[in-house]
XYZ file of C-alpha atoms in Angstrom:
317
model
C 25.365 -14.048 0.372
C 24.247 -17.509 -0.721
C 22.071 -18.213 -3.728
C 19.371 -19.625 -1.416
C 19.295 -16.405 0.626
C 19.140 -14.254 -2.498
C 16.319 -16.163 -4.230
C 14.101 -16.511 -1.143
C 14.639 -12.886 -0.137
C 13.874 -11.828 -3.717
C 10.568 -13.711 -3.705
C 9.610 -12.388 -0.267
C 10.558 -8.855 -1.309
C 8.506 -9.013 -4.505
C 5.540 -10.424 -2.553
C 5.698 -7.633 0.028
C 6.269 -5.029 -2.677
C 3.206 -6.155 -4.621
C 1.099 -5.914 -1.459
C 2.369 -2.348 -1.036
C 1.389 -1.676 -4.644
C -2.139 -2.954 -4.053
C -2.399 -0.407 -1.257
C -0.660 2.485 -2.983
C -2.469 2.058 -6.315
C -5.799 3.163 -4.892
C -4.206 6.139 -3.148
C -2.406 7.066 -6.378
C -5.614 6.914 -8.421
C -7.449 9.108 -5.915
C -4.654 11.662 -5.871
C -4.199 11.725 -9.645
C -7.932 12.296 -10.152
C -8.851 14.576 -7.256
C -5.597 15.925 -5.829
C -6.610 14.496 -2.433
C -4.100 12.763 -0.181
C -6.387 10.369 1.676
C -4.989 9.855 5.191
C -7.679 7.231 5.825
C -6.612 5.031 2.916
C -4.950 2.352 5.045
C -8.041 2.374 7.271
C -9.974 1.022 4.275
C -7.252 -1.642 4.028
C -7.962 -2.570 7.644
C -11.714 -2.629 7.024
C -11.171 -4.999 4.103
C -9.385 -7.463 6.371
C -11.987 -7.268 9.157
C -14.959 -7.462 6.792
C -13.393 -10.462 5.057
C -12.856 -12.119 8.442
C -16.519 -11.674 9.417
C -17.927 -12.581 5.993
C -15.700 -15.664 5.713
C -17.187 -16.944 8.977
C -20.587 -17.080 7.244
C -20.048 -17.845 3.559
C -16.361 -18.776 3.325
C -13.191 -17.043 2.158
C -13.693 -17.011 -1.603
C -17.029 -15.133 -1.575
C -15.498 -12.772 0.991
C -12.707 -12.044 -1.493
C -15.343 -10.441 -3.740
C -17.867 -9.079 -1.240
C -15.535 -7.375 1.245
C -13.818 -5.037 -1.296
C -17.242 -4.121 -2.731
C -18.531 -3.174 0.736
C -15.392 -1.112 1.419
C -15.758 0.559 -1.977
C -19.361 1.516 -1.235
C -18.322 3.000 2.109
C -15.561 4.964 0.373
C -17.988 6.274 -2.242
C -20.460 7.281 0.472
C -17.730 9.119 2.365
C -16.746 11.055 -0.752
C -20.368 11.895 -1.581
C -21.560 13.039 1.832
C -18.391 14.325 3.505
C -15.339 14.909 1.343
C -17.273 16.606 -1.461
C -18.649 19.162 0.985
C -15.182 20.317 2.083
C -13.491 20.033 -1.336
C -14.277 23.661 -2.184
C -12.413 24.879 0.910
C -9.022 23.559 -0.240
C -6.529 20.823 0.607
C -6.185 21.421 4.346
C -9.848 20.680 5.195
C -9.645 17.590 2.942
C -6.612 16.325 4.832
C -8.252 17.009 8.178
C -11.505 15.224 7.330
C -9.674 12.112 6.072
C -7.394 12.253 9.120
C -10.455 12.329 11.362
C -12.018 9.450 9.418
C -8.967 7.284 10.108
C -9.418 7.725 13.866
C -13.161 7.123 13.609
C -12.626 3.848 11.731
C -9.986 2.749 14.248
C -12.337 3.322 17.189
C -15.222 1.571 15.437
C -13.029 -1.439 14.616
C -11.960 -1.718 18.255
C -15.566 -1.436 19.430
C -16.828 -4.133 17.052
C -13.932 -6.609 16.875
C -11.916 -5.744 19.989
C -8.370 -4.550 20.516
C -6.584 -7.856 20.016
C -5.743 -9.885 16.928
C -8.642 -11.746 15.294
C -8.208 -15.350 14.048
C -8.497 -14.524 10.342
C -7.056 -17.754 8.964
C -6.028 -18.784 5.483
C -8.409 -21.080 3.576
C -7.215 -24.685 3.194
C -6.342 -24.074 -0.473
C -3.757 -21.416 0.489
C -2.167 -23.196 3.421
C 1.232 -24.794 3.162
C 4.107 -24.266 0.745
C 3.757 -23.766 -2.985
C 7.239 -25.114 -3.618
C 10.494 -25.824 -1.822
C 13.644 -24.100 -3.028
C 17.081 -24.929 -1.596
C 15.351 -26.474 1.403
C 13.255 -23.349 2.099
C 9.501 -23.371 1.587
C 7.692 -20.522 -0.151
C 4.084 -20.283 1.091
C 1.053 -20.404 -1.172
C -0.404 -17.344 0.568
C 2.376 -15.027 -0.582
C 2.153 -16.445 -4.083
C -1.562 -15.675 -4.049
C -0.858 -12.077 -2.985
C 1.489 -11.747 -5.956
C -1.101 -13.215 -8.341
C -3.920 -10.960 -7.118
C -1.695 -7.861 -7.332
C -0.677 -8.612 -10.920
C -4.277 -9.324 -11.970
C -5.359 -6.085 -10.303
C -2.622 -4.137 -12.105
C -3.664 -5.546 -15.471
C -7.354 -4.901 -14.753
C -6.826 -1.270 -13.710
C -4.651 -0.628 -16.750
C -7.225 -2.145 -19.106
C -10.077 -0.180 -17.535
C -8.221 3.123 -17.732
C -6.894 2.680 -21.271
C -9.291 0.372 -23.121
C -12.807 1.185 -21.892
C -15.245 4.072 -22.241
C -15.277 4.478 -18.443
C -11.513 4.885 -18.463
C -11.687 7.489 -21.209
C -14.277 9.486 -19.240
C -12.099 9.276 -16.103
C -9.034 10.542 -17.952
C -11.060 13.297 -19.612
C -12.479 14.374 -16.240
C -8.933 14.499 -14.884
C -7.528 16.723 -17.629
C -10.562 18.752 -18.741
C -13.356 18.549 -16.131
C -15.325 21.532 -17.491
C -15.329 20.184 -21.045
C -16.237 16.710 -19.813
C -19.185 18.113 -17.874
C -20.250 20.147 -20.908
C -20.429 16.903 -22.896
C -23.006 15.576 -20.458
C -20.904 13.539 -18.028
C -21.448 13.902 -14.298
C -17.907 14.754 -13.132
C -18.715 14.681 -9.375
C -20.131 11.183 -9.868
C -16.930 10.188 -11.672
C -14.916 11.449 -8.704
C -17.139 9.458 -6.347
C -16.588 6.307 -8.415
C -12.839 6.828 -8.427
C -12.701 7.370 -4.670
C -14.858 4.298 -4.105
C -12.706 2.295 -6.516
C -9.542 3.365 -4.722
C -11.056 2.341 -1.391
C -12.109 -1.013 -2.895
C -8.529 -1.662 -4.030
C -7.337 -0.979 -0.482
C -10.022 -3.324 0.802
C -8.858 -6.032 -1.610
C -5.325 -5.634 -0.259
C -6.735 -6.099 3.230
C -8.572 -9.290 2.246
C -5.431 -10.989 0.892
C -2.961 -9.349 3.282
C -4.920 -9.728 6.505
C -4.629 -13.491 6.701
C -1.185 -13.618 5.095
C 0.237 -11.342 7.781
C -1.944 -10.295 10.748
C -5.346 -8.663 11.281
C -5.347 -6.274 14.235
C -6.304 -2.638 14.942
C -2.681 -1.539 14.495
C -2.427 -2.897 10.960
C -3.446 0.412 9.350
C -0.873 2.434 11.273
C 1.861 -0.118 10.556
C 1.657 0.458 6.787
C 0.243 4.001 6.744
C 3.519 5.891 6.583
C 5.208 3.448 4.209
C 2.375 3.854 1.682
C 2.955 7.593 1.494
C 6.658 6.895 0.995
C 5.753 4.672 -1.958
C 3.482 7.320 -3.495
C 6.056 10.118 -3.140
C 9.029 8.037 -4.323
C 7.068 6.682 -7.291
C 5.790 10.125 -8.240
C 2.559 11.759 -7.148
C -0.227 10.530 -9.394
C 1.813 7.946 -11.325
C 0.488 4.380 -11.209
C 3.591 3.024 -12.962
C 5.786 4.958 -10.538
C 3.886 3.486 -7.580
C 4.484 0.004 -9.003
C 8.236 0.560 -9.356
C 8.528 2.220 -5.944
C 6.559 -0.583 -4.265
C 8.894 -3.246 -5.642
C 11.964 -1.152 -4.792
C 10.911 -0.571 -1.184
C 9.714 -4.150 -0.737
C 13.058 -5.531 -1.903
C 15.029 -2.934 0.060
C 13.320 -3.752 3.360
C 13.294 -7.514 2.851
C 16.990 -7.772 2.047
C 17.938 -5.263 4.760
C 16.046 -7.127 7.495
C 17.885 -10.353 6.673
C 21.399 -8.845 6.661
C 23.549 -8.711 9.800
C 26.392 -6.774 8.229
C 27.811 -3.808 10.106
C 30.280 -1.079 9.205
C 32.509 -2.230 12.053
C 32.651 -5.727 10.595
C 33.474 -4.356 7.156
C 36.301 -2.238 8.576
C 37.716 -5.222 10.463
C 37.576 -7.287 7.286
C 39.639 -4.544 5.649
C 42.285 -4.950 8.349
C 41.387 -1.906 10.454
C 41.313 -2.176 14.234
C 37.996 -0.850 15.538
C 36.553 -1.269 19.008
C 34.551 0.422 21.723
C 37.064 3.270 21.914
C 36.702 4.094 18.217
C 34.964 7.388 17.433
C 31.336 6.786 16.504
C 31.395 3.192 17.784
C 27.615 3.028 18.541
C 26.901 3.820 14.889
C 29.646 1.558 13.548
C 28.264 -1.481 15.370
C 24.728 -1.109 14.016
C 23.824 -3.839 11.535
C 21.858 -3.342 8.331
C 18.908 -5.240 9.845
C 18.781 -2.816 12.774
C 18.516 0.236 10.530
C 16.183 -1.471 8.014
C 13.014 0.310 9.257
C 14.464 3.759 8.483
C 15.799 2.931 5.017
C 12.534 3.714 3.128
C 12.362 7.110 4.825
C 15.999 7.769 3.998
C 15.139 6.955 0.381
C 12.199 9.388 0.626
C 14.454 12.208 1.859
C 17.005 11.574 -0.883
C 14.245 11.483 -3.516
C 12.809 14.797 -2.307
C 16.269 16.377 -2.427
C 17.436 15.136 -5.812
C 14.187 14.361 -7.699
C 11.188 15.979 -5.993
C 8.705 14.738 -8.622
C 9.608 11.117 -7.898
C 10.532 8.371 -10.317
C 7.653 8.902 -12.772
C 5.775 11.882 -11.341
C 3.120 13.500 -13.504
C 1.484 16.175 -11.334
C 2.924 19.645 -10.861
C 1.120 20.373 -7.564
């Protein structure tokens, strides 16, 4: 492993991990506040990308960076107010089902409005090209921008939750909702704001991730399962845990995809004769890059076996 490979893979892994954190942070906030696992969360991510694409055609990318997450947040708040709140009293299963149905509804609406193929959601001129060249390899400005936005978002969420009156009310509503309501605060409205805020964070991830990667109807499904892996590995309801798990999974997948090592090659390097007649040969010849997609789920299984609460889990349920 060369130094060039290590540094570039490290940067790419951190960039991808921070995008995962932007997605998982909203889901983590919603779960920590309301105990709701929102199956439609990545659908809000997709809406953020498509809304930004349409808005940028009219007013440009930079206004879309602000407007698109706000629109997604309003839609999320409306969904919580007029749909999710009505089924909340019936338990977790109806909540899961209604968010699951919402994900399919959003997918069909996106295909009706924007079509089934990829849309040309391009980077603005300011984010095109490389930021710097390292060991002959260019690192794009777009991925650097994703990293910057994710870190600013992390700092902003932390400051809001720990240094503002709104954050204090949110934390009080989480731990003592009856007492908070007795003090005159509208707890259902707080829940609506949190759900809308979580959706807005997913929409922001879509705005910066849609043109960095690809904007298509399958983009929600492509990251949907990995986001739940991040939330479970980090610890249900833990924002810090989601941050650590996002970086861990981003680095794990990025390095794994770039490696062509196989167990057969390692055994041959150790002087052992292995070939097609060796027991388990189909498994021995698989490279790390070939099994890279299953590694996060293997990590999830191991975490559930040895540490069910995750890295920094806070919730008991």
